[in-house]
Tab-separated table of C-alpha atoms in Angstrom:
chain	number	residue	atom	x	y	z
A	1	GLN	CA	-1.898	-0.277	60.644
A	2	GLU	CA	-1.436	2.138	57.758
A	3	THR	CA	0.422	5.285	58.828
A	4	PRO	CA	0.278	8.074	56.259
A	5	PHE	CA	3.524	9.456	54.883
A	6	CYS	CA	3.694	12.748	52.975
A	7	LEU	CA	5.181	12.322	49.505
A	8	ARG	CA	5.740	15.942	48.440
A	9	VAL	CA	2.693	18.180	48.086
A	10	GLY	CA	-0.517	16.485	49.180
A	11	HIS	CA	0.423	12.914	48.096
A	12	LEU	CA	-0.088	10.441	50.954
A	13	LEU	CA	0.985	6.822	50.843
A	14	PRO	CA	1.115	4.071	53.475
A	15	TYR	CA	4.547	3.375	55.028
A	16	SER	CA	4.245	-0.288	54.156
A	17	MET	CA	3.662	0.472	50.490
A	18	LEU	CA	6.607	2.855	50.313
A	19	ASP	CA	8.917	0.362	52.027
A	20	SER	CA	8.065	-2.337	49.492
A	21	ASN	CA	8.326	-0.164	46.419
A	22	THR	CA	11.095	2.351	47.219
A	23	THR	CA	14.407	1.559	45.577
A	24	HIS	CA	17.228	3.603	44.158
A	25	PHE	CA	16.867	3.622	40.402
A	26	SER	CA	17.344	6.259	37.721
A	27	ASN	CA	14.423	5.081	35.597
A	28	PRO	CA	11.919	2.455	36.744
A	29	SER	CA	10.905	-0.190	34.203
A	30	THR	CA	7.335	-0.014	35.511
A	31	PHE	CA	5.113	2.186	37.651
A	32	ILE	CA	2.520	0.949	40.117
A	33	LEU	CA	-0.901	2.605	39.863
A	34	LEU	CA	-2.735	2.548	43.220
A	35	GLY	CA	-6.201	3.321	41.886
A	36	ILE	CA	-7.982	5.355	44.593
A	37	PRO	CA	-5.541	5.485	47.541
A	38	GLY	CA	-7.077	4.677	50.878
A	39	LEU	CA	-10.205	3.182	49.246
A	40	GLU	CA	-8.653	-0.002	47.856
A	41	ALA	CA	-11.200	-2.128	49.705
A	42	ALA	CA	-14.008	-0.356	47.885
A	43	HIS	CA	-12.486	-0.596	44.384
A	44	VAL	CA	-15.174	-3.009	43.137
A	45	TRP	CA	-17.922	-0.603	44.230
A	46	ILE	CA	-16.026	2.416	42.837
A	47	SER	CA	-15.778	0.620	39.481
A	48	ILE	CA	-19.568	0.705	39.093
A	49	PRO	CA	-19.893	4.478	38.341
A	50	PHE	CA	-16.752	4.305	36.180
A	51	CYS	CA	-18.220	1.465	34.110
A	52	THR	CA	-21.597	3.189	34.069
A	53	MET	CA	-19.963	6.279	32.534
A	54	TYR	CA	-17.760	4.253	30.143
A	55	ILE	CA	-20.538	2.435	28.300
A	56	PRO	CA	-22.756	5.474	27.431
A	57	ALA	CA	-19.687	7.584	26.626
A	58	ILE	CA	-18.394	5.067	24.094
A	59	LEU	CA	-21.811	4.220	22.570
A	60	GLY	CA	-22.954	7.865	22.559
A	61	ASN	CA	-19.893	9.258	20.822
A	62	ILE	CA	-19.758	6.416	18.298
A	63	SER	CA	-23.473	6.990	17.553
A	64	ILE	CA	-22.813	10.682	16.881
A	65	LEU	CA	-20.009	9.878	14.467
A	66	PHE	CA	-22.169	7.316	12.656
A	67	ILE	CA	-25.226	9.563	12.417
A	68	VAL	CA	-23.274	12.570	11.118
A	69	LYS	CA	-21.463	10.401	8.565
A	70	THR	CA	-24.643	8.760	7.230
A	71	GLU	CA	-26.926	11.838	7.201
A	72	PRO	CA	-25.982	14.328	4.421
A	73	SER	CA	-28.099	17.109	5.967
A	74	LEU	CA	-25.751	17.082	8.959
A	75	HIS	CA	-22.660	17.817	6.898
A	76	GLU	CA	-22.281	21.272	8.374
A	77	PRO	CA	-19.557	23.019	10.472
A	78	MET	CA	-21.422	22.602	13.769
A	79	TYR	CA	-21.638	18.803	13.328
A	80	TYR	CA	-18.080	18.502	12.021
A	81	PHE	CA	-16.880	20.178	15.216
A	82	LEU	CA	-19.174	17.851	17.177
A	83	CYS	CA	-17.504	14.874	15.490
A	84	MET	CA	-14.061	16.224	16.442
A	85	LEU	CA	-15.235	16.467	20.026
A	86	ALA	CA	-16.582	12.938	19.900
A	87	VAL	CA	-13.229	11.602	18.662
A	88	THR	CA	-11.334	13.356	21.492
A	89	ASP	CA	-13.808	11.928	24.030
A	90	LEU	CA	-13.361	8.418	22.627
A	91	VAL	CA	-9.545	8.618	22.776
A	92	LEU	CA	-9.630	9.976	26.339
A	93	TYR	CA	-11.841	7.108	27.496
A	94	MET	CA	-10.033	4.360	25.559
A	95	SER	CA	-6.652	5.486	26.857
A	96	THR	CA	-7.591	5.613	30.534
A	97	VAL	CA	-10.734	3.738	31.597
A	98	PRO	CA	-9.770	0.151	30.480
A	99	LYS	CA	-6.667	0.321	32.684
A	100	MET	CA	-8.703	1.804	35.535
A	101	LEU	CA	-11.177	-1.063	35.387
A	102	ASN	CA	-8.292	-3.567	35.304
A	103	ILE	CA	-7.036	-2.020	38.547
A	104	PHE	CA	-10.460	-2.025	40.177
A	105	TRP	CA	-11.476	-5.557	39.069
A	106	PHE	CA	-8.252	-7.540	38.730
A	107	ASN	CA	-5.766	-5.555	40.812
A	108	SER	CA	-3.565	-5.225	37.659
A	109	ARG	CA	-1.589	-2.202	38.787
A	110	GLU	CA	1.654	-2.329	36.847
A	111	ILE	CA	2.179	-0.122	33.823
A	112	ASP	CA	5.352	0.106	31.710
A	113	PHE	CA	7.389	3.305	32.082
A	114	SER	CA	7.063	4.236	28.402
A	115	ALA	CA	3.378	3.260	28.338
A	116	CYS	CA	2.805	5.492	31.345
A	117	LEU	CA	4.404	8.509	29.600
A	118	THR	CA	2.445	7.733	26.439
A	119	GLN	CA	-0.794	7.632	28.412
A	120	MET	CA	0.129	10.906	30.079
A	121	TYR	CA	0.766	12.526	26.674
A	122	PHE	CA	-2.561	11.292	25.255
A	123	VAL	CA	-4.505	12.532	28.295
A	124	LEU	CA	-2.873	15.973	28.140
A	125	VAL	CA	-3.208	16.345	24.369
A	126	PHE	CA	-6.836	15.308	24.070
A	127	SER	CA	-7.902	17.222	27.193
A	128	MET	CA	-6.454	20.350	25.615
A	129	MET	CA	-8.044	19.445	22.301
A	130	GLN	CA	-11.421	19.487	24.015
A	131	SER	CA	-10.767	23.076	25.021
A	132	GLY	CA	-9.724	24.049	21.452
A	133	ILE	CA	-12.775	22.381	19.913
A	134	LEU	CA	-15.074	24.135	22.385
A	135	VAL	CA	-13.538	27.409	21.184
A	136	ALA	CA	-14.212	26.422	17.562
A	137	MET	CA	-17.829	25.523	18.427
A	138	ALA	CA	-18.262	28.855	20.219
A	139	LEU	CA	-16.970	30.588	17.063
A	140	ASP	CA	-19.458	28.613	14.956
A	141	ARG	CA	-22.392	29.581	17.227
A	142	TYR	CA	-21.221	33.205	17.250
A	143	VAL	CA	-21.172	33.450	13.468
A	144	ALA	CA	-24.438	31.513	13.105
A	145	ILE	CA	-26.337	33.777	15.512
A	146	CYS	CA	-24.593	37.128	15.162
A	147	ASP	CA	-23.884	37.030	11.404
A	148	PRO	CA	-26.080	34.261	9.935
A	149	LEU	CA	-26.002	35.540	6.319
A	150	ARG	CA	-22.217	35.078	6.143
A	151	HIS	CA	-22.057	31.790	8.057
A	152	SER	CA	-21.747	29.563	4.983
A	153	THR	CA	-19.078	31.765	3.389
A	154	ILE	CA	-16.982	32.215	6.554
A	155	LEU	CA	-17.068	28.622	7.892
A	156	THR	CA	-16.511	26.613	4.708
A	157	ASN	CA	-15.394	22.995	4.772
A	158	THR	CA	-11.859	24.128	4.043
A	159	MET	CA	-11.904	26.549	6.961
A	160	VAL	CA	-13.318	23.836	9.263
A	161	ALA	CA	-10.486	21.498	8.236
A	162	LYS	CA	-7.907	24.255	8.845
A	163	ILE	CA	-9.338	24.967	12.301
A	164	GLY	CA	-9.281	21.242	13.163
A	165	LEU	CA	-5.681	20.903	11.986
A	166	ALA	CA	-4.649	23.981	13.947
A	167	VAL	CA	-6.218	22.573	17.118
A	168	VAL	CA	-4.365	19.224	16.668
A	169	LEU	CA	-0.993	20.854	15.909
A	170	ARG	CA	-1.304	23.377	18.779
A	171	CYS	CA	-2.046	20.654	21.337
A	172	GLY	CA	0.491	18.166	20.034
A	173	ILE	CA	3.320	20.704	20.070
A	174	VAL	CA	2.425	22.447	23.335
A	175	VAL	CA	2.077	19.166	25.286
A	176	LEU	CA	5.241	17.518	23.860
A	177	PRO	CA	7.631	18.996	26.493
A	178	PHE	CA	5.711	17.281	29.339
A	179	PRO	CA	6.648	13.647	28.563
A	180	ILE	CA	10.114	14.711	27.310
A	181	LEU	CA	10.881	16.390	30.653
A	182	ALA	CA	9.288	13.533	32.645
A	183	ARG	CA	11.487	10.964	30.856
A	184	GLN	CA	14.655	12.864	31.815
A	185	TRP	CA	13.983	13.163	35.557
A	186	PRO	CA	15.683	10.593	37.844
A	187	TYR	CA	13.181	8.563	39.883
A	188	CYS	CA	14.739	7.385	43.133
A	189	ARG	CA	11.919	7.743	45.674
A	190	THR	CA	9.274	5.260	44.621
A	191	ASN	CA	7.536	3.957	41.522
A	192	VAL	CA	4.088	4.112	43.134
A	193	ILE	CA	1.644	6.559	41.521
A	194	PRO	CA	-1.351	7.389	43.781
A	195	GLN	CA	-3.737	7.569	40.805
A	196	PRO	CA	-5.639	5.131	38.581
A	197	TYR	CA	-3.876	6.572	35.516
A	198	CYS	CA	-0.592	8.389	34.776
A	199	ALA	CA	-1.525	11.952	35.658
A	200	HIS	CA	1.259	14.455	34.926
A	201	ILE	CA	1.476	15.987	38.387
A	202	ALA	CA	1.523	12.519	40.059
A	203	VAL	CA	4.389	11.297	37.844
A	204	VAL	CA	6.486	14.462	38.219
A	205	ASN	CA	6.062	14.384	42.004
A	206	LEU	CA	7.928	11.062	42.091
A	207	ALA	CA	11.099	12.541	40.598
A	208	CYS	CA	14.023	13.198	42.935
A	209	ALA	CA	15.166	16.326	41.083
A	210	ASP	CA	14.295	19.978	40.751
A	211	THR	CA	11.115	19.777	38.632
A	212	ARG	CA	10.214	23.472	38.834
A	213	VAL	CA	10.676	23.910	35.091
A	214	SER	CA	7.936	21.322	34.523
A	215	SER	CA	5.660	22.995	37.091
A	216	TYR	CA	6.232	26.456	35.629
A	217	TYR	CA	5.594	25.215	32.129
A	218	GLY	CA	2.390	23.501	33.272
A	219	LEU	CA	1.238	26.775	34.840
A	220	PHE	CA	2.095	28.631	31.637
A	221	VAL	CA	0.076	26.203	29.541
A	222	ARG	CA	-2.900	26.377	31.876
A	223	VAL	CA	-2.918	30.174	31.990
A	224	CYS	CA	-1.864	31.104	28.421
A	225	VAL	CA	-3.558	28.275	26.511
A	226	MET	CA	-6.542	27.091	28.534
A	227	GLY	CA	-7.051	30.540	30.054
A	228	LEU	CA	-7.118	32.277	26.647
A	229	ASP	CA	-9.533	29.607	25.396
A	230	GLY	CA	-11.843	30.322	28.339
A	231	ILE	CA	-11.685	34.111	27.716
A	232	PHE	CA	-12.463	33.652	24.012
A	233	ILE	CA	-15.457	31.377	24.818
A	234	ALA	CA	-16.736	33.868	27.404
A	235	VAL	CA	-16.477	36.785	24.963
A	236	SER	CA	-18.170	34.768	22.200
A	237	TYR	CA	-21.141	33.760	24.381
A	238	THR	CA	-21.439	37.274	25.774
A	239	GLN	CA	-21.910	38.539	22.205
A	240	ILE	CA	-24.258	35.634	21.485
A	241	LEU	CA	-26.431	36.504	24.509
A	242	ARG	CA	-26.603	40.128	23.373
A	243	ALA	CA	-27.739	38.982	19.929
A	244	ILE	CA	-30.319	36.568	21.426
A	245	PHE	CA	-31.985	39.248	23.551
A	246	SER	CA	-32.222	41.521	20.486
A	247	LEU	CA	-34.283	38.905	18.579
A	248	PRO	CA	-37.798	40.078	17.713
A	249	THR	CA	-39.994	37.341	19.291
A	250	LYS	CA	-39.977	35.731	22.735
A	251	ASP	CA	-40.287	32.201	21.293
A	252	THR	CA	-37.180	32.654	19.118
A	253	GLN	CA	-35.282	34.033	22.089
A	254	LEU	CA	-36.190	31.088	24.305
A	255	LYS	CA	-35.412	28.497	21.606
A	256	THR	CA	-31.983	29.980	20.808
A	257	LEU	CA	-31.275	30.516	24.519
A	258	GLY	CA	-32.123	26.915	25.299
A	259	THR	CA	-29.669	25.650	22.707
A	260	CYS	CA	-26.844	27.968	23.818
A	261	GLY	CA	-27.636	27.272	27.482
A	262	SER	CA	-26.979	23.564	27.060
A	263	HIS	CA	-23.662	24.356	25.312
A	264	VAL	CA	-22.661	26.675	28.158
A	265	PHE	CA	-23.450	23.894	30.638
A	266	VAL	CA	-21.006	21.520	28.911
A	267	ILE	CA	-18.355	24.257	28.798
A	268	LEU	CA	-18.767	24.932	32.536
A	269	ALA	CA	-18.619	21.209	33.265
A	270	PHE	CA	-15.235	21.186	31.472
A	271	TYR	CA	-13.652	24.280	32.988
A	272	ILE	CA	-15.000	24.547	36.546
A	273	PRO	CA	-13.720	21.115	37.821
A	274	GLY	CA	-10.304	21.919	36.340
A	275	LEU	CA	-10.174	25.256	38.096
A	276	PHE	CA	-11.441	23.634	41.323
A	277	MET	CA	-8.768	20.918	41.069
A	278	SER	CA	-5.962	23.467	40.551
A	279	LEU	CA	-7.109	25.494	43.581
A	280	MET	CA	-7.282	22.349	45.692
A	281	HIS	CA	-3.713	21.294	44.763
A	282	ARG	CA	-2.408	24.698	45.791
A	283	PHE	CA	-4.570	25.738	48.797
A	284	ALA	CA	-6.343	22.654	50.161
A	285	GLN	CA	-3.454	20.352	51.041
A	286	ASN	CA	-5.257	18.967	54.142
A	287	VAL	CA	-8.011	17.488	51.943
A	288	PRO	CA	-7.763	13.634	51.865
A	289	LEU	CA	-5.844	12.279	48.925
A	290	HIS	CA	-8.704	10.106	47.687
A	291	PHE	CA	-10.867	13.234	47.350
A	292	HIS	CA	-8.176	14.873	45.183
A	293	VAL	CA	-8.020	11.748	43.030
A	294	LEU	CA	-11.797	11.428	42.641
A	295	ILE	CA	-12.178	15.113	41.664
A	296	GLY	CA	-9.370	14.727	39.110
A	297	ASN	CA	-11.041	11.677	37.578
A	298	MET	CA	-14.408	13.434	37.360
A	299	TYR	CA	-12.705	16.331	35.581
A	300	LEU	CA	-11.304	13.865	33.053
A	301	LEU	CA	-14.281	11.543	32.589
A	302	LEU	CA	-17.437	13.604	33.103
A	303	PRO	CA	-17.383	15.812	29.970
A	304	PRO	CA	-17.172	12.841	27.520
A	305	VAL	CA	-20.398	11.502	29.072
A	306	LEU	CA	-22.177	14.874	28.967
A	307	ASN	CA	-21.148	15.846	25.441
A	308	PRO	CA	-23.228	13.159	23.590
A	309	ILE	CA	-26.219	13.996	25.754
A	310	ILE	CA	-26.083	17.787	25.507
A	311	TYR	CA	-24.750	18.179	21.961
A	312	GLY	CA	-26.312	14.991	20.600
A	313	VAL	CA	-29.609	13.973	22.175
A	314	ARG	CA	-30.671	17.591	22.757
A	315	THR	CA	-29.912	18.502	19.123
A	316	LYS	CA	-33.159	17.926	17.186
A	317	GLN	CA	-31.583	16.755	13.934
A	318	ILE	CA	-29.433	14.142	15.670
A	319	ARG	CA	-32.241	13.067	17.984
A	320	ASP	CA	-34.638	12.557	15.080
A	321	ARG	CA	-32.046	10.579	13.127
A	322	LEU	CA	-31.242	8.445	16.162
A	323	LEU	CA	-34.897	7.655	16.747
């Protein structure tokens, strides 16, 4: 019989699993990824939606990169930003889903300590890069709709490259303290991570030290970086909507609104699950652990599936080229 044991905030593990994996060590050589805790018997069935998302996400984002590269008429800021988003989606999937499927199909749960921290760094960097690129795309739409005559002079290829470099540098530098701090904590409770990948909060919760500095820094990043990105996107699309409703004809309004509406849908699909997950970690500690894990995985894996559909298939130029 599996009796739940509370491992810090909201993390539940069976007694038997803790007994077999708890040792006194300063740094484990490997971590054990549980997959979806409490649903191990259903891992094969759970792998079906993960695999179903993995294939279209990889093929869709690669197709966008190929189409934009081979079609000169698509060499514009909007499509350059779309390619940046496709690259971040590909890296997120390639750094997490193959290991998840290995856990679900072959019960291959071990991951090296350094590999775990590397995976954690990649997930944090490229998740934050998604936010930065969405800001850049909102800026592009704002200039294109609110000041179309100056669009080509404001968003030149050089400016697009500078924006892309700024996004990469910002994310790489801001996220760097997370794995550095995680490497320094002593781990003497267990090396079992109740996740199918090395999520930051799950790794830090295994440390037997005061990790408040890591928690406070994580809160700072979420509020001051992701929060400011969300505010900037909201302001941009508010101005865009004002410009749309001032257009002369109804058809033009509906066409432009349809395009921006699909963009807003992707943005909401990125931010709302993250907000929901943060609230759950703080205020819904009685929610089963497997529900926490599934929501966290949807937050990570759903946007890369939606992006090629919303930004790619629904964009006429890309759709025509694809056909």
